[in-house]
mmCIF file of C-alpha atoms in Angstrom:
data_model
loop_
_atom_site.group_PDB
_atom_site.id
_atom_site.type_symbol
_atom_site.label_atom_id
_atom_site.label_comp_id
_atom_site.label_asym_id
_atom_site.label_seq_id
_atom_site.Cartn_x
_atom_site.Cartn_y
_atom_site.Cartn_z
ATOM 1 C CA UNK Y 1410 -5.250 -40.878 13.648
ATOM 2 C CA UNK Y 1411 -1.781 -40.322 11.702
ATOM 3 C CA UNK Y 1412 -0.111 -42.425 14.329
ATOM 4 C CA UNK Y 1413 -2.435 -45.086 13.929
ATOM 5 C CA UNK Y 1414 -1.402 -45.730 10.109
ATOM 6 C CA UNK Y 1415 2.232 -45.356 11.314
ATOM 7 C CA UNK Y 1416 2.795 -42.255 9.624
ATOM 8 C CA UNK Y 1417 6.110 -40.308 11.251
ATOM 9 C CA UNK Y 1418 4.750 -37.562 12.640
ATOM 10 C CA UNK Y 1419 6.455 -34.566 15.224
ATOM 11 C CA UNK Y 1420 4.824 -34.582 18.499
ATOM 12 C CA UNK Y 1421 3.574 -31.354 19.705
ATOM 13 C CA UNK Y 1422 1.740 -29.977 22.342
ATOM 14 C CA UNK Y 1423 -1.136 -27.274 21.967
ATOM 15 C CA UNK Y 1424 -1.165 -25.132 24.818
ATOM 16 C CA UNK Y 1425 -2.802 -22.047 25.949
ATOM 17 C CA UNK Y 1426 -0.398 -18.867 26.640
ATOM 18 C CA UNK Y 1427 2.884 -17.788 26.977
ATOM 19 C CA UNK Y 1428 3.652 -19.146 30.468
ATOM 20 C CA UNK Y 1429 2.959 -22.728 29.304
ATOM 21 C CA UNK Y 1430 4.496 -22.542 26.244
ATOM 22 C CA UNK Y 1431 7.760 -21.462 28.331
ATOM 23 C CA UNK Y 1432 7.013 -24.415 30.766
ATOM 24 C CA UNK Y 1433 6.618 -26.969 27.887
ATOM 25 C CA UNK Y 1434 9.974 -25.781 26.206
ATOM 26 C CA UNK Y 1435 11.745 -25.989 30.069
ATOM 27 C CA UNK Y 1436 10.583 -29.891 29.723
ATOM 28 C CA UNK Y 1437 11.664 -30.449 26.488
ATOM 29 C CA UNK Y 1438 15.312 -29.886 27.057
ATOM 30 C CA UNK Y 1439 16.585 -28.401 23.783
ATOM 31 C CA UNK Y 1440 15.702 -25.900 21.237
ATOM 32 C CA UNK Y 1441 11.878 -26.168 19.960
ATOM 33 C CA UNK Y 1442 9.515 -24.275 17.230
ATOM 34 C CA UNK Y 1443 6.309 -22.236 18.474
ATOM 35 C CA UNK Y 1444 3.684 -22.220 16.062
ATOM 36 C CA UNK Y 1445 0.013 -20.665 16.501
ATOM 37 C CA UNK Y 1446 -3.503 -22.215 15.814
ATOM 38 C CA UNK Y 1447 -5.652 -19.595 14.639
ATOM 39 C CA UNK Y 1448 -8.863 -19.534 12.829
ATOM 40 C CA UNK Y 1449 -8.656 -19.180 9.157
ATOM 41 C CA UNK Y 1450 -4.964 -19.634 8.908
ATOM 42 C CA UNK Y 1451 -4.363 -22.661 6.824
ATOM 43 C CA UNK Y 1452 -0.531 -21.969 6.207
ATOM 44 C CA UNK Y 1453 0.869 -20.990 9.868
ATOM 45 C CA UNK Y 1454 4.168 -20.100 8.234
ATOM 46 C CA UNK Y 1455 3.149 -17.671 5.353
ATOM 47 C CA UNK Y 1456 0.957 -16.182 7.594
ATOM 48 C CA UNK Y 1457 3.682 -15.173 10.104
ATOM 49 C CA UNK Y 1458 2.749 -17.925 12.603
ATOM 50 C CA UNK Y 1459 5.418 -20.219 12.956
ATOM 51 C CA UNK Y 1460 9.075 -19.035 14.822
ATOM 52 C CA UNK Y 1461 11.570 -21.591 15.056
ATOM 53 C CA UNK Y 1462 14.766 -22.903 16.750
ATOM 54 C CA UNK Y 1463 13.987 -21.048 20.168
ATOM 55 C CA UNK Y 1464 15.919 -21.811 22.558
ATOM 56 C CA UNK Y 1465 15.806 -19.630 25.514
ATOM 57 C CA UNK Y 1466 12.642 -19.404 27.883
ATOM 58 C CA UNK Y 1467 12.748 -15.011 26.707
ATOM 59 C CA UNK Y 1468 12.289 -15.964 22.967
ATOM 60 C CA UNK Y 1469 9.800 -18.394 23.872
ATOM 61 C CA UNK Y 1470 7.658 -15.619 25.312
ATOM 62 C CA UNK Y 1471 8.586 -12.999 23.121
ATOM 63 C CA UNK Y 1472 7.019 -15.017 20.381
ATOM 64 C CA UNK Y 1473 4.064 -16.076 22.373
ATOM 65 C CA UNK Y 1474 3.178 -12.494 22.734
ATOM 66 C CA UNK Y 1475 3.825 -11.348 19.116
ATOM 67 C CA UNK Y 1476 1.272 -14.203 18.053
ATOM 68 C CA UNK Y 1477 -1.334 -13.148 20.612
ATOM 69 C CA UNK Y 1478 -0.657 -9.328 19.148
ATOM 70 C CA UNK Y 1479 -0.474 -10.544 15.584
ATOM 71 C CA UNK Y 1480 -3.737 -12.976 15.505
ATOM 72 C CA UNK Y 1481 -5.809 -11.424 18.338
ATOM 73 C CA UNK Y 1482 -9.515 -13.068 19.239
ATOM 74 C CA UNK Y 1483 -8.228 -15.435 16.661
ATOM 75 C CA UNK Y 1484 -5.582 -17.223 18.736
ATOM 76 C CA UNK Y 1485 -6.647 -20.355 19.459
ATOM 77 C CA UNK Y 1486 -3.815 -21.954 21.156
ATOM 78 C CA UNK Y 1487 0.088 -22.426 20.742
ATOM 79 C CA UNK Y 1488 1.918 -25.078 19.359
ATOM 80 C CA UNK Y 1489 5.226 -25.991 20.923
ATOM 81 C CA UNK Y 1490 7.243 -28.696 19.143
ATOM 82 C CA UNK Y 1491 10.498 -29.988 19.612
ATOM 83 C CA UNK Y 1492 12.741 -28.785 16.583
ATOM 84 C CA UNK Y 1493 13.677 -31.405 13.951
ATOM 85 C CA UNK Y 1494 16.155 -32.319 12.136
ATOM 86 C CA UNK Y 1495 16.706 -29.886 8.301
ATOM 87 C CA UNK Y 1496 15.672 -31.711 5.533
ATOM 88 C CA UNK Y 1497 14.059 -30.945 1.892
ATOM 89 C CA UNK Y 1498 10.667 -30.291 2.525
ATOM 90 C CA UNK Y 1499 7.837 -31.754 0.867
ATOM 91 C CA UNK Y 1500 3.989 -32.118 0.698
ATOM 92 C CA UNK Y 1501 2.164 -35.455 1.056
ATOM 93 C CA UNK Y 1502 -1.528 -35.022 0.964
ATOM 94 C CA UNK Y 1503 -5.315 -35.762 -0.106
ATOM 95 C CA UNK Y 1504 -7.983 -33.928 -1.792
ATOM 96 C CA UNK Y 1505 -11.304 -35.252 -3.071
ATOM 97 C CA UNK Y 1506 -12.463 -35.279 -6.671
ATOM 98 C CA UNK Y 1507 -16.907 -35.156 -7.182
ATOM 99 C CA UNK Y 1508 -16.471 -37.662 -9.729
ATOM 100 C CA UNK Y 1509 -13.271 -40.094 -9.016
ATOM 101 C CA UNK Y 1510 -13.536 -39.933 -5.430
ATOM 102 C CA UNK Y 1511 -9.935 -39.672 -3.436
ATOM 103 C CA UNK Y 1512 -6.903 -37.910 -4.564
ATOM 104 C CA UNK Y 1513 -3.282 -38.631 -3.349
ATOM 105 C CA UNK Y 1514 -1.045 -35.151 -4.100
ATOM 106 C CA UNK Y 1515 2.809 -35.426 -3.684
ATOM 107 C CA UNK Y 1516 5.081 -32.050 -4.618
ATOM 108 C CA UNK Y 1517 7.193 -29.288 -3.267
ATOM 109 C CA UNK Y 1518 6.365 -28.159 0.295
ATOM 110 C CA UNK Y 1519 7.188 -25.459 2.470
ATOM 111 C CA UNK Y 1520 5.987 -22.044 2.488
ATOM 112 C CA UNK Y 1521 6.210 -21.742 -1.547
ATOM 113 C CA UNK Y 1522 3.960 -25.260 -2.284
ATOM 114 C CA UNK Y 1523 0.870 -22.570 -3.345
ATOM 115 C CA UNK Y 1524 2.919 -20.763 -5.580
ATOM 116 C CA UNK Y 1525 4.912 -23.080 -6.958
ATOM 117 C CA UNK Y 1526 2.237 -25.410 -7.452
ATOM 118 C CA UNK Y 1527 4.592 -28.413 -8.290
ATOM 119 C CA UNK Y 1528 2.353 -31.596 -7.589
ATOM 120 C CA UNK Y 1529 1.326 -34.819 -8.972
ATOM 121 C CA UNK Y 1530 -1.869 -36.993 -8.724
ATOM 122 C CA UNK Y 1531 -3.164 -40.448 -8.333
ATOM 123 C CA UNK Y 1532 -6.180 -42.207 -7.286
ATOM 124 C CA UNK Y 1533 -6.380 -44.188 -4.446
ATOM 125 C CA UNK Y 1534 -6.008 -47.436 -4.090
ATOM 126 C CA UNK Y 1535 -2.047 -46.959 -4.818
ATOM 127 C CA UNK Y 1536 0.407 -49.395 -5.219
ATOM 128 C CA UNK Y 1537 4.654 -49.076 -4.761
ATOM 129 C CA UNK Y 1538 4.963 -48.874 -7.778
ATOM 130 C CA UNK Y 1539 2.411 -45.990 -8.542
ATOM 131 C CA UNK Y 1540 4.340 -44.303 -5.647
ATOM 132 C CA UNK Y 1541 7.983 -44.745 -6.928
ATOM 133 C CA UNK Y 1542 6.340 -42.751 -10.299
ATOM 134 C CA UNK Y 1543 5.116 -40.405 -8.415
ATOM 135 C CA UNK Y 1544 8.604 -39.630 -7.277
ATOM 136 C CA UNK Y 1545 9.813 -38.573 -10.126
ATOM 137 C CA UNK Y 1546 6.375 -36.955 -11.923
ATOM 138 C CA UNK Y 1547 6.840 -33.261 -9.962
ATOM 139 C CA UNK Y 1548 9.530 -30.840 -11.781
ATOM 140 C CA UNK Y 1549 11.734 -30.915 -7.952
ATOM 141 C CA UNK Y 1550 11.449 -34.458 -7.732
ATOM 142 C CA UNK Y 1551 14.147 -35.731 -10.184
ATOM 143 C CA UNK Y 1552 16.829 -33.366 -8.628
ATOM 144 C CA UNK Y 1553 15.618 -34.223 -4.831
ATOM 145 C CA UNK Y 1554 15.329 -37.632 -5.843
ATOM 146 C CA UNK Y 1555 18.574 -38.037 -7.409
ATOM 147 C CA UNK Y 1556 21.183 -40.567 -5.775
ATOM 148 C CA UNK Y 1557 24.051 -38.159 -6.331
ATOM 149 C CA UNK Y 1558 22.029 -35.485 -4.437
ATOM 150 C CA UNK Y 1559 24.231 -33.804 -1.118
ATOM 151 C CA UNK Y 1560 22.368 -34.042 1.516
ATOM 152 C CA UNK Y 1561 20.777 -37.411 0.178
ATOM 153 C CA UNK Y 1562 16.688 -37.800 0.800
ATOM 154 C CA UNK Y 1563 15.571 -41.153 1.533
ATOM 155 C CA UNK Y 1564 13.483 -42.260 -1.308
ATOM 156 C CA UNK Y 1565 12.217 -45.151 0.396
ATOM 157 C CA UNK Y 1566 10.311 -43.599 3.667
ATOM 158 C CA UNK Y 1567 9.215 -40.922 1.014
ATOM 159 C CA UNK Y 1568 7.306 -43.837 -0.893
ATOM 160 C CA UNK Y 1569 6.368 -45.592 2.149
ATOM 161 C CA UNK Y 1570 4.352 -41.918 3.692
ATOM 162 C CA UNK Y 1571 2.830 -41.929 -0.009
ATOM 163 C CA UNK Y 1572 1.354 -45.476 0.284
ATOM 164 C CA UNK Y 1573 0.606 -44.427 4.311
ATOM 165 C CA UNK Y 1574 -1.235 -42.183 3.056
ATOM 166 C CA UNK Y 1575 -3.116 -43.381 0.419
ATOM 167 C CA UNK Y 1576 -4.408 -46.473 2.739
ATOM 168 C CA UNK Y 1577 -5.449 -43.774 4.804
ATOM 169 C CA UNK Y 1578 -7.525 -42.153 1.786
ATOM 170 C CA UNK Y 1579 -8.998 -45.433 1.145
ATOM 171 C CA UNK Y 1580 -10.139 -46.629 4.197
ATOM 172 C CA UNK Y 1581 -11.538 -43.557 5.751
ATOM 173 C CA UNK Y 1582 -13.599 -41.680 2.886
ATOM 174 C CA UNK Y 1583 -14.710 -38.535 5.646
ATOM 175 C CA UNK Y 1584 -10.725 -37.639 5.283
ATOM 176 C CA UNK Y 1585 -11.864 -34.907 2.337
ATOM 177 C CA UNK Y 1586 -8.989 -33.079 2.596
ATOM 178 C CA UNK Y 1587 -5.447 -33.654 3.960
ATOM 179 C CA UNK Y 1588 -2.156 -31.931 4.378
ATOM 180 C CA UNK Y 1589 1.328 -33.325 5.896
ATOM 181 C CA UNK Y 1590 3.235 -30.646 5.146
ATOM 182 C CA UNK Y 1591 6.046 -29.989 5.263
ATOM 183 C CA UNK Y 1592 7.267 -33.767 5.315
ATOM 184 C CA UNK Y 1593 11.106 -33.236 6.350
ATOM 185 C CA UNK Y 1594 12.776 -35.561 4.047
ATOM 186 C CA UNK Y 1595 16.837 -36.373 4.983
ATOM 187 C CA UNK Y 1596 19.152 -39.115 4.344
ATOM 188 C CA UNK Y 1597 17.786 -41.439 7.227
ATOM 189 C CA UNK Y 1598 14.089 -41.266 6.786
ATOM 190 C CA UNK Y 1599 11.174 -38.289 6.814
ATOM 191 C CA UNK Y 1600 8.723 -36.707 9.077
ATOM 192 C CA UNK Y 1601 5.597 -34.418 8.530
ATOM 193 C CA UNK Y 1602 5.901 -31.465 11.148
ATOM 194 C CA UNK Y 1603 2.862 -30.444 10.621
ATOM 195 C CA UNK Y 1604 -0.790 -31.798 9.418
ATOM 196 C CA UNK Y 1605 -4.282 -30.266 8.412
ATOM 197 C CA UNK Y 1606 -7.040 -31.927 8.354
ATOM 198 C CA UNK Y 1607 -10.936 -31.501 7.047
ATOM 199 C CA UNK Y 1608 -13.408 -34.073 7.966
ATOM 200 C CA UNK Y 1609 -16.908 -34.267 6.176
ATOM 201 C CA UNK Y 1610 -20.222 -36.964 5.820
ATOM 202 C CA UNK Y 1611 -18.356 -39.737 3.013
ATOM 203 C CA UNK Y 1612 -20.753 -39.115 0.122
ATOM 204 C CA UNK Y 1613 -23.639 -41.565 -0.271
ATOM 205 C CA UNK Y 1614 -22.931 -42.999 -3.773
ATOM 206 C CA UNK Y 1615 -19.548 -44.285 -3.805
ATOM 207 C CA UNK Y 1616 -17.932 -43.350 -7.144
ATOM 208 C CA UNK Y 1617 -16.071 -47.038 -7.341
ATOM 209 C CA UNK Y 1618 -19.239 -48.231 -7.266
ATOM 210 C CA UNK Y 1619 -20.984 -46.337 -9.829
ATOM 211 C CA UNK Y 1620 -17.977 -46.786 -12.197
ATOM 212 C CA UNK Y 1621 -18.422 -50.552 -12.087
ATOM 213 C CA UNK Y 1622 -22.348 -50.525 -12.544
ATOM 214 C CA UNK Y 1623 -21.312 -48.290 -15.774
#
């Protein structure tokens, strides 16, 4: 569904124990990150569930079998992605207001976006423009943002995920909730390494709708 609103996404592959997930790194040819899919873990990596730049067949196992010890009946499968690129790492996302209808949140991602909180807002349908402000409307963004920044982040695929995103929001009102985080931001473009979605029945009364027959 990301793909088909040409959002940059990592390709993984979800498989089910330690012997695949050392089969799928022996055809990926390089380095990769193991991440697990457990029930009722929202943030893999704060919850101990994400090991990266593995790149032996042993450490792909050994952290297969510390997930299966860690999350138990849980363990719903394993993740095995190629590794990407370093990169500031942000959050591009969607939540759902009762009254205003769809949300579009850009801030800080990473393992600290839930404590640091650092977001901004705007309704959907978004424009460029609303996205360039967005840019700079979180307390990291002026310093990420910043042309003189070393390593540079590429301001324009940032905006372009935002108003990705945001189409997304707008055309497809049972996307309640949605995460891209983090988006891997560098000097020659971005990509979200990993997504969460929640899906629910789009609410009967549109709020767009009501607001105009007020």
């Amino acid at each position: 569904m990301l793909e088909a609103f040409r959002l940059p996404i990592l390709r993984g592959v979800v498989v089910d124990g330690s012997d695949d997930a050392v089969a799928r790194f022996s055809r990926t040819g390089g380095p990769v990150a193991l991440k697990a899919v457990a029930d009722g873990v929202l943030h893999k990596a704060a919850a101990g569930g994400v090991r990266l730049g593995l790149g032996s067949a042993d450490a792909v196992r050994q952290a297969a079998e510390e997930f299966v010890d860690r999350f138990g009946a849980r363990l719903r499968g394993l993740l095995v992605q190629p590794m990407a690129s370093a990169g500031a790492e942000l959050l591009v996302g969607v939540t759902s207001d009762a009254v205003f209808g769809p949300l579009v949140a850009v801030g800080l991602g990473g393992t600290v976006t839930d404590l640091a909180l650092d977001r901004t807002h705007r309704l959907v349908p978004l424009s460029d423009a609303d996205a360039e402000e967005m840019l700079g409307e979180f307390r990291a963004g002026e310093k990420l943002f910043d042309p003189g920044r070393v390593p540079a982040v590429d301001r324009p695929a940032v905006r372009e995920v935002i108003v990705r995103v945001a189409r997304l929001a707008e055309l497809l009102p049972e996307v309640v909730e949605l995460d891209l985080n983090p988006v891997l931001a560098g000097p020659d473009g971005c990509v979200a390494v990993d997504a969460r979605i929640r899906v629910a029945p789009p609410p009967t009364d549109d709020p767009a709708l009501r607001a105009l027959r007020i």
